[in-house]
Amino acid sequence: MDSPTRQVKSDGRGSCLVCGGKKIHYNFSLEKFRVEECATCGLMRLNPQPTDQELAEIYGPNYLPFSEDAEGQSHTSELKSQTADHYLDLLQSYTGAPLTGHLLEVGCGNGDFLVRATDRGLTVTGVVDSEGAVRILSDKLNGRAKLVHGDLKHLLVSGERFDFVVFVDSLERERDPAAFLRAVHDLLHENGIAMGVVPSLDSASAKFMKSSWSEFKPEHLWYFSAATLSWLLHAGGFGALRTIPGKKVLSLNYVVESLHRYVVPPLLASAVRAVRYVLPQALRRYPFRVAASEIVALATRQSIQDKKRLSVVMPAYDEVKSIRRAIEHVLAKKIDGLEIELIIVESNSTDGTRDIVREYERRDRVKVIWQDQPRGKGNAVRTGLQHVNGDYVLIQDADDEYDIEDYDTLIEPLMTGETAFVLGARHGGNAFKMRQFQDQRIAGHLLNLGHWFFTTLVNVVYGLRLKDPFTMYKVFRADCLRGLQFECNRFDFDYELLIKLVRKGYQPIEIPVNYRSRSFKDGKKINVFRDPWTWLRAIVKYRLQKL
């Protein structure tokens, strides 16, 4: 145990736990503790951390609401059981099948999640931090769960492995979250699933309350956003990452009894208590589901590989002038720590493209999908995505408009875990430099104007700040496609892919790339009379359609 007078440094080197950055600055004070923020990734932390003795005083006998009230404890258990059902529903939705197997919960609280998990037929184990908690939870669970006193090291030594590991309101309390996630990774079977629930800096309450946010408290040592949490999970050997805004089931009684645990403006606290005072008991106890401050992260354990794979999807139709050069450039491209596979979708070209592609059909790292007729670029890309085997995906046209030398810059943020989705912004996203046709200047200017209009429309409708959302260079982790279905066949697929990834929670970052636009005389295939209507349709349809 730490000395009562010695505080614990978050990181003796002073670097960021997530991105390794050195630019970490003071943000504000929380009681006697400093809250610091990484200028690079936005991770926030207490530094120095409270001592073990200080934390023990915080987690006193009255830490939980209704801790001295039997009726209140029963009411709290009902609410937490309903919240547990919500989390289990999310876990089942992520797996796509009824839950079966062995589940481990770290930090069991009052045991309500374990109870609901056993009710669904799961074999459960819980890790608790005291012998007293083991006795209390043993009575509540009535022998239906195995309870372990200690930390994850005890389970690692035992050799026991699990299908699911769940940690609710735990990660932000760990002195070393990265080490905790590595232990979770090692406790899971291959392709086992981790689910974590943590307070999120992305939540509306965090953005509105700022330094007065109720989750800023001394027992929370770390503060994550969806991006930093995903980054940390990726570094810990997890894939198929999905983050979802969390919801909890509360009641007015529970909210009032919890006020002492948070820094709440006095006027707001008084107003909440006044509302409870005038309402009948039935309404005070009535459960309601609210968007909470938390985020739910789901991820699948993956083997830690020395080398990752990039799947390049290349649609090809009537590109005889450039197809050979494009293929050779992709196959010659080298990126440290990355193997590149090329998936060519040939759509029955009539200009000799098909014959050139056939020469590469048996080459290493090349997979060719033959279509019997052209169905549109979007259809070809959709077909190629179904054959992806890599960790990352990049869409590459078979012409000379984009520069393959930009691969390194585009893929780096994915390999480091900084983000899951990258857009290569042509000319840095400057709409009026996008297309400069020397032989068709007016057509180029009209296309640039249209680009500006549709970019503005997408940004307004989806709350984005992108400069070039329709770039062909869309690069993303392969697991981002999990659960998504696509239907567009022409250039509206660019809109569909972008919108569905954004709505699934993947916010893209833009990186400038080189771009050499070609005119309609050079083979540009967009139909300016037909395609814009499909883009409008996609923007509206996928705003309203359920994913």
XYZ file of C-alpha atoms in Angstrom:
547
model
C 0.000 0.000 0.000
C 1.211 3.513 -0.762
C 2.258 5.737 2.083
C -0.623 7.979 3.242
C 1.458 11.038 2.436
C 2.902 9.915 -0.897
C 0.879 10.561 -4.031
C 1.169 8.351 -7.083
C 2.355 9.757 -10.383
C 0.154 8.887 -13.386
C 3.239 8.312 -15.516
C 6.742 8.796 -14.251
C 7.936 9.734 -17.735
C 5.286 12.408 -18.121
C 4.133 10.993 -21.465
C 0.536 10.303 -22.478
C -0.749 6.807 -21.709
C -2.597 6.641 -25.033
C -0.581 8.432 -27.713
C 2.793 8.785 -25.993
C 2.737 12.552 -26.529
C 4.771 14.853 -24.294
C 2.524 17.905 -24.556
C 0.471 17.417 -21.398
C -0.769 20.550 -19.707
C -2.675 21.564 -16.591
C -6.405 22.039 -17.203
C -8.016 22.714 -13.814
C -7.926 21.647 -10.162
C -10.236 19.021 -8.671
C -10.159 19.566 -4.932
C -6.418 19.237 -4.228
C -5.634 17.273 -7.394
C -4.428 18.466 -10.789
C -6.430 17.484 -13.864
C -4.142 17.355 -16.889
C -4.931 17.021 -20.589
C -2.910 15.661 -23.487
C -2.740 18.305 -26.205
C -2.370 15.602 -28.873
C -5.186 13.125 -28.198
C -7.298 14.790 -25.480
C -6.862 12.137 -22.782
C -7.338 13.623 -19.306
C -5.888 12.359 -16.020
C -5.295 13.118 -12.378
C -1.616 13.707 -11.704
C -0.491 12.950 -9.063
C -3.082 10.273 -8.310
C -4.650 9.904 -4.847
C -2.937 7.485 -2.470
C -4.489 4.131 -1.580
C -5.460 5.540 1.821
C -7.167 8.560 0.255
C -9.104 6.278 -2.068
C -10.108 4.038 0.847
C -11.565 7.069 2.620
C -13.559 7.980 -0.507
C -14.942 4.446 -0.838
C -16.361 4.531 2.678
C -19.405 2.627 3.959
C -21.814 5.291 2.658
C -20.332 5.648 -0.823
C -23.286 4.042 -2.603
C -26.805 5.553 -2.537
C -29.198 4.081 0.071
C -26.307 2.217 1.677
C -28.040 2.356 5.095
C -31.607 1.886 3.858
C -32.856 -1.654 3.104
C -35.795 -0.404 1.048
C -33.533 1.981 -0.834
C -31.017 -0.795 -1.518
C -33.773 -2.913 -2.998
C -34.889 -0.012 -5.219
C -31.310 0.608 -6.352
C -30.936 -3.074 -7.193
C -34.051 -2.942 -9.384
C -32.687 0.021 -11.315
C -29.231 -1.491 -11.749
C -30.783 -4.780 -12.898
C -32.609 -2.940 -15.683
C -29.395 -1.162 -16.665
C -27.623 -4.538 -16.646
C -30.260 -5.894 -19.037
C -29.521 -2.987 -21.370
C -25.787 -3.761 -21.326
C -26.435 -7.460 -21.927
C -28.703 -6.567 -24.851
C -25.866 -4.521 -26.361
C -23.471 -7.426 -25.854
C -25.884 -9.818 -27.562
C -26.433 -7.396 -30.434
C -22.669 -7.177 -30.905
C -22.266 -10.969 -31.023
C -25.306 -11.393 -33.279
C -26.414 -14.506 -31.376
C -27.836 -15.524 -27.969
C -25.237 -15.228 -25.212
C -23.603 -18.473 -24.143
C -20.361 -19.324 -22.379
C -18.352 -18.037 -19.431
C -18.494 -14.360 -18.433
C -16.144 -12.537 -16.085
C -17.156 -9.248 -14.461
C -14.436 -7.062 -12.963
C -15.683 -4.852 -10.136
C -19.073 -6.380 -9.398
C -20.642 -3.571 -7.356
C -23.815 -4.946 -5.807
C -23.805 -8.022 -8.055
C -26.849 -7.075 -10.103
C -25.099 -7.560 -13.462
C -23.956 -11.054 -12.463
C -27.504 -11.949 -11.397
C -28.970 -10.859 -14.720
C -26.186 -12.639 -16.635
C -26.899 -15.919 -14.828
C -30.609 -15.456 -15.570
C -29.668 -15.541 -19.254
C -27.863 -18.847 -18.864
C -24.281 -17.612 -18.706
C -21.701 -19.143 -16.395
C -20.328 -16.197 -14.411
C -17.295 -15.271 -12.340
C -16.854 -12.007 -10.478
C -13.707 -10.248 -9.250
C -14.238 -8.221 -6.063
C -11.815 -6.193 -3.978
C -12.592 -7.382 -0.434
C -13.474 -10.510 1.518
C -16.525 -8.708 2.912
C -17.829 -8.115 -0.594
C -17.332 -11.799 -1.391
C -19.549 -12.777 1.558
C -22.272 -10.236 0.709
C -22.384 -11.159 -2.980
C -22.278 -14.884 -2.217
C -25.515 -14.516 -0.286
C -27.123 -12.458 -3.052
C -26.062 -14.807 -5.853
C -26.967 -17.901 -3.844
C -24.083 -19.973 -5.190
C -24.814 -19.209 -8.856
C -21.480 -17.443 -9.426
C -17.840 -17.962 -8.608
C -16.387 -14.981 -6.738
C -12.688 -14.157 -6.594
C -11.107 -11.777 -4.090
C -8.158 -9.880 -5.539
C -7.227 -8.620 -8.958
C -6.821 -10.076 -12.443
C -3.358 -11.411 -11.664
C -4.887 -14.224 -9.593
C -6.990 -15.378 -12.553
C -4.086 -15.110 -14.992
C -2.018 -17.396 -12.790
C -4.878 -19.904 -12.559
C -4.989 -20.293 -16.343
C -8.767 -19.813 -16.464
C -10.057 -18.161 -19.648
C -13.377 -16.537 -20.539
C -15.676 -15.852 -23.477
C -16.620 -12.396 -22.175
C -14.955 -9.927 -19.826
C -17.091 -7.009 -18.633
C -15.888 -3.999 -16.671
C -18.433 -1.319 -15.782
C -17.183 1.915 -14.168
C -13.800 0.287 -13.561
C -11.265 1.313 -16.194
C -11.229 4.968 -15.168
C -10.343 3.883 -11.612
C -7.336 1.767 -12.594
C -3.887 3.176 -11.897
C -2.657 1.730 -15.218
C -5.544 1.192 -17.686
C -3.183 -0.102 -20.399
C -1.908 -2.886 -18.131
C -5.502 -3.662 -17.125
C -6.553 -4.085 -20.767
C -3.553 -6.305 -21.484
C -4.675 -8.537 -18.620
C -8.236 -8.580 -20.005
C -6.821 -9.571 -23.396
C -4.905 -12.467 -21.862
C -7.961 -13.669 -19.921
C -10.100 -14.004 -23.039
C -10.323 -16.947 -25.388
C -9.340 -16.228 -28.987
C -12.117 -14.022 -30.428
C -13.480 -13.474 -26.922
C -15.296 -10.190 -26.323
C -14.534 -7.351 -23.927
C -17.174 -4.820 -22.909
C -16.264 -1.707 -20.951
C -18.431 1.135 -19.679
C -16.626 4.366 -18.776
C -17.543 8.062 -18.351
C -17.071 9.798 -21.687
C -15.687 13.252 -22.461
C -17.862 13.089 -25.611
C -21.100 13.039 -23.602
C -23.439 16.024 -23.719
C -23.154 16.484 -19.954
C -19.329 16.631 -20.132
C -19.404 19.221 -22.906
C -22.047 21.333 -21.173
C -20.741 21.177 -17.600
C -17.042 21.377 -18.528
C -14.919 21.371 -15.336
C -18.126 21.029 -13.254
C -18.970 17.695 -14.937
C -20.231 15.282 -12.294
C -17.777 12.558 -13.357
C -14.774 14.687 -12.461
C -14.044 13.274 -9.022
C -10.902 12.093 -7.214
C -11.653 8.377 -7.484
C -11.706 8.676 -11.290
C -8.063 8.738 -12.295
C -8.545 8.850 -16.081
C -11.051 10.473 -18.454
C -11.580 9.019 -21.927
C -13.280 10.009 -25.158
C -14.486 7.439 -27.673
C -11.306 8.081 -29.685
C -8.839 7.646 -26.809
C -10.657 4.590 -25.496
C -10.633 2.985 -28.952
C -6.955 3.870 -29.329
C -6.134 2.178 -26.010
C -8.157 -0.946 -26.892
C -6.472 -1.177 -30.283
C -3.046 -0.950 -28.642
C -4.106 -3.683 -26.220
C -4.729 -6.201 -29.016
C -8.445 -5.695 -29.627
C -10.274 -5.299 -32.926
C -13.838 -5.006 -34.234
C -14.163 -1.967 -31.970
C -17.563 -0.416 -31.464
C -18.459 2.477 -29.158
C -22.042 3.349 -28.223
C -23.371 6.167 -26.023
C -24.413 4.580 -22.746
C -27.840 4.644 -21.128
C -28.845 4.015 -17.544
C -32.116 3.361 -15.757
C -32.615 5.837 -12.917
C -35.372 7.219 -10.722
C -35.807 10.617 -9.115
C -35.170 9.087 -5.702
C -31.902 7.575 -6.912
C -30.771 10.854 -8.472
C -31.403 12.816 -5.268
C -29.665 10.234 -3.078
C -26.646 10.304 -5.427
C -26.137 14.074 -5.328
C -23.645 13.878 -2.471
C -21.258 11.886 -4.674
C -20.938 14.592 -7.307
C -19.988 18.232 -7.622
C -23.405 19.680 -8.533
C -24.281 23.400 -8.632
C -26.265 24.147 -5.436
C -29.145 25.730 -7.329
C -29.564 22.646 -9.517
C -29.366 20.291 -6.540
C -32.010 22.312 -4.674
C -34.300 22.281 -7.708
C -34.056 18.493 -8.056
C -34.816 17.990 -4.355
C -37.790 20.359 -4.591
C -39.241 18.410 -7.515
C -38.948 15.158 -5.579
C -40.600 16.721 -2.524
C -43.817 17.640 -4.406
C -44.181 14.368 -6.324
C -46.018 11.294 -4.983
C -43.911 8.315 -3.922
C -44.835 6.260 -6.992
C -43.396 8.903 -9.335
C -40.310 9.373 -7.192
C -39.518 5.689 -7.660
C -40.636 5.416 -11.289
C -37.741 4.109 -13.448
C -36.729 5.952 -16.604
C -33.927 5.368 -19.095
C -31.670 8.311 -19.832
C -28.624 8.981 -21.976
C -25.899 8.833 -19.352
C -22.396 10.280 -19.240
C -20.932 6.896 -20.121
C -19.819 5.270 -23.314
C -20.055 1.516 -23.939
C -17.101 -0.010 -25.781
C -17.226 -3.497 -27.303
C -14.180 -5.180 -28.804
C -12.954 -8.612 -29.881
C -9.678 -10.148 -28.748
C -7.259 -10.612 -31.602
C -3.945 -12.332 -31.822
C -1.128 -9.822 -31.584
C 0.540 -10.061 -34.992
C 3.984 -8.928 -36.047
C 2.623 -7.790 -39.404
C -0.806 -6.418 -40.323
C -2.468 -6.592 -43.725
C -3.880 -3.823 -45.925
C -6.567 -4.839 -48.411
C -6.645 -2.529 -51.442
C -9.937 -2.751 -53.348
C -9.591 -1.665 -56.994
C -12.675 -1.472 -59.234
C -11.713 -1.698 -62.921
C -13.819 -0.911 -65.964
C -12.489 0.385 -69.287
C -9.182 1.678 -67.888
C -6.835 0.154 -70.442
C -4.528 3.209 -70.474
C -3.774 3.098 -66.763
C -4.733 -0.284 -65.285
C -1.341 -1.974 -65.684
C 0.510 0.975 -64.152
C -1.950 1.167 -61.261
C -1.601 -2.554 -60.465
C 2.197 -2.483 -60.675
C 2.393 0.561 -58.392
C 0.224 -1.085 -55.715
C 2.178 -4.363 -55.848
C 5.493 -2.501 -55.655
C 4.414 -0.395 -52.676
C 6.164 -1.240 -49.388
C 5.030 -0.128 -45.918
C 6.940 -1.234 -42.823
C 4.978 -3.727 -40.726
C 2.270 -4.121 -43.359
C 1.501 -6.680 -46.034
C -0.573 -5.417 -48.975
C -3.138 -7.546 -50.816
C -4.828 -6.270 -53.984
C -8.448 -7.140 -54.755
C -9.374 -6.264 -58.341
C -13.038 -6.261 -59.371
C -13.154 -6.369 -63.185
C -16.569 -5.442 -64.604
C -16.384 -6.973 -68.111
C -14.500 -4.149 -69.822
C -14.612 -3.880 -73.594
C -11.390 -1.934 -74.197
C -8.776 -4.559 -73.275
C -8.701 -3.924 -69.518
C -10.004 -7.417 -68.830
C -7.126 -9.032 -70.747
C -4.539 -7.046 -68.785
C -6.118 -7.947 -65.443
C -6.094 -11.638 -66.431
C -2.272 -11.481 -66.569
C -2.226 -10.807 -62.801
C -4.830 -13.384 -61.770
C -2.261 -15.869 -60.428
C 0.150 -13.351 -58.919
C 0.897 -13.494 -55.203
C -1.162 -11.096 -53.099
C -3.655 -10.545 -55.942
C -7.273 -11.649 -55.940
C -9.451 -11.019 -59.009
C -13.248 -11.013 -58.959
C -14.815 -11.256 -62.401
C -18.174 -9.586 -63.048
C -20.215 -10.601 -66.074
C -21.406 -7.056 -66.729
C -20.736 -3.509 -65.479
C -23.074 -2.604 -62.604
C -21.406 0.620 -61.524
C -18.350 1.577 -59.501
C -20.244 1.330 -56.210
C -21.343 -2.200 -56.981
C -17.761 -3.189 -57.834
C -16.420 -1.741 -54.581
C -19.190 -3.432 -52.577
C -18.258 -6.728 -54.204
C -14.597 -6.220 -53.395
C -15.322 -5.433 -49.739
C -16.907 -8.864 -49.375
C -13.517 -10.462 -50.157
C -11.360 -8.388 -47.811
C -9.009 -10.405 -45.572
C -6.915 -7.560 -44.199
C -6.940 -5.526 -41.008
C -7.318 -2.293 -42.953
C -9.111 -1.361 -46.181
C -8.196 1.228 -48.825
C -10.203 1.951 -51.960
C -8.024 2.643 -55.024
C -9.231 3.650 -58.484
C -7.549 2.141 -61.535
C -6.705 5.541 -63.030
C -3.883 8.008 -62.378
C -5.847 10.579 -60.377
C -4.506 9.582 -56.933
C -0.901 9.128 -55.794
C -0.023 5.741 -54.278
C 2.886 7.369 -52.432
C 0.253 8.804 -50.046
C -0.481 5.320 -48.645
C 2.067 5.708 -45.840
C 0.512 8.899 -44.491
C -3.041 7.601 -44.827
C -2.456 4.278 -43.092
C -0.283 5.510 -40.211
C -3.164 6.822 -38.016
C -4.880 3.421 -38.315
C -1.756 1.449 -37.448
C -1.060 3.570 -34.374
C -4.693 3.379 -33.252
C -5.170 7.144 -33.503
C -8.351 6.712 -35.535
C -10.387 4.065 -37.348
C -11.301 6.090 -40.441
C -9.200 8.371 -42.673
C -10.134 10.461 -45.708
C -7.508 11.563 -48.204
C -8.485 15.192 -48.882
C -7.633 16.171 -52.460
C -5.582 19.384 -52.566
C -6.133 19.671 -48.825
C -9.890 19.865 -49.379
C -9.869 23.095 -51.434
C -13.021 22.644 -53.494
C -12.087 25.113 -56.205
C -8.720 23.472 -56.874
C -10.269 19.987 -56.968
C -10.790 19.691 -60.728
C -8.761 21.796 -63.131
C -9.433 20.455 -66.621
C -7.144 22.179 -69.125
C -9.359 21.166 -72.041
C -12.749 21.612 -70.287
C -12.366 24.527 -67.866
C -16.073 25.347 -67.527
C -16.937 21.718 -66.739
C -14.221 21.675 -64.072
C -15.538 24.837 -62.421
C -19.103 23.484 -62.407
C -17.975 20.226 -60.806
C -16.057 22.167 -58.145
C -19.135 24.238 -57.384
C -21.177 21.068 -57.056
C -18.530 19.605 -54.770
C -18.773 22.669 -52.495
C -22.591 22.430 -52.427
C -22.769 18.736 -51.576
C -19.946 19.002 -49.021
C -21.814 21.796 -47.241
C -25.037 19.783 -47.327
C -23.434 16.664 -45.840
C -21.704 18.703 -43.147
C -24.959 20.403 -42.124
C -27.103 17.255 -42.175
C -24.597 15.072 -40.299
C -22.894 17.632 -38.082
C -19.481 17.242 -39.727
C -16.667 19.615 -40.651
C -15.193 17.846 -43.643
C -13.579 19.420 -46.688
C -13.555 16.454 -49.063
C -16.020 13.792 -47.874
C -16.355 12.235 -51.347
C -12.708 11.428 -51.958
C -12.028 7.983 -53.348
C -9.252 7.567 -50.767
C -11.346 6.204 -47.917
C -9.158 4.177 -45.556
C -10.548 2.383 -42.517
C -10.182 -0.604 -40.231
C -11.860 -3.655 -41.728
C -13.885 -4.233 -38.563
C -15.663 -0.898 -39.145
C -17.767 -2.721 -41.755
C -19.112 -5.158 -39.184
C -22.928 -5.217 -39.275
C -23.240 -2.770 -42.182
C -25.161 -3.547 -45.362
C -24.628 -1.552 -48.569
C -26.840 -1.135 -51.621
C -25.655 1.739 -53.841
C -24.200 0.877 -57.236
C -22.892 4.114 -58.712
C -20.976 7.049 -57.290
C -23.621 7.436 -54.577
C -21.777 4.580 -52.836
C -19.168 7.167 -51.754
C -21.962 8.894 -49.834
C -23.440 5.680 -48.462
C -20.098 4.399 -47.154
C -19.178 7.718 -45.538
C -22.587 8.247 -43.941
C -22.935 4.737 -42.546
C -19.453 4.751 -41.040
C -20.100 8.164 -39.469
C -23.481 7.108 -38.112
C -21.860 4.015 -36.643
C -19.632 6.328 -34.635
C -16.442 6.493 -36.717
C -15.472 10.145 -37.104
C -12.937 10.491 -39.953
C -9.818 12.596 -39.926
C -8.705 14.232 -43.178
C -5.153 14.110 -44.525
C -4.114 16.077 -47.649
C -3.215 13.945 -50.668
C -1.942 14.581 -54.171
C -4.598 14.523 -56.896
C -4.381 14.760 -60.679
C -7.907 15.254 -61.984
C -8.834 13.945 -65.405
C -11.517 15.425 -67.641
C -14.472 13.760 -69.333
C -12.414 13.553 -72.519
C -9.812 11.566 -70.552
C -12.390 9.064 -69.339
C -14.159 10.560 -66.294
C -17.365 8.551 -65.807
C -19.604 10.738 -63.607
C -22.942 11.590 -65.251
C -23.658 15.216 -64.256
C -27.360 14.888 -65.123
C -28.054 11.568 -63.393
C -25.652 11.168 -60.460
C -26.375 14.332 -58.392
C -29.950 13.163 -57.825
C -28.672 9.873 -56.417
C -26.362 11.818 -54.080
C -29.282 13.868 -52.744
C -31.270 10.688 -52.281
C -28.422 9.065 -50.329
C -27.975 12.084 -48.039
C -31.664 12.095 -47.101
C -32.278 8.343 -47.069
C -29.361 7.379 -44.834
C -30.143 10.184 -42.403
C -33.582 8.630 -41.826
C -32.848 4.924 -42.311
C -32.042 2.782 -39.296
C -28.574 1.211 -39.481
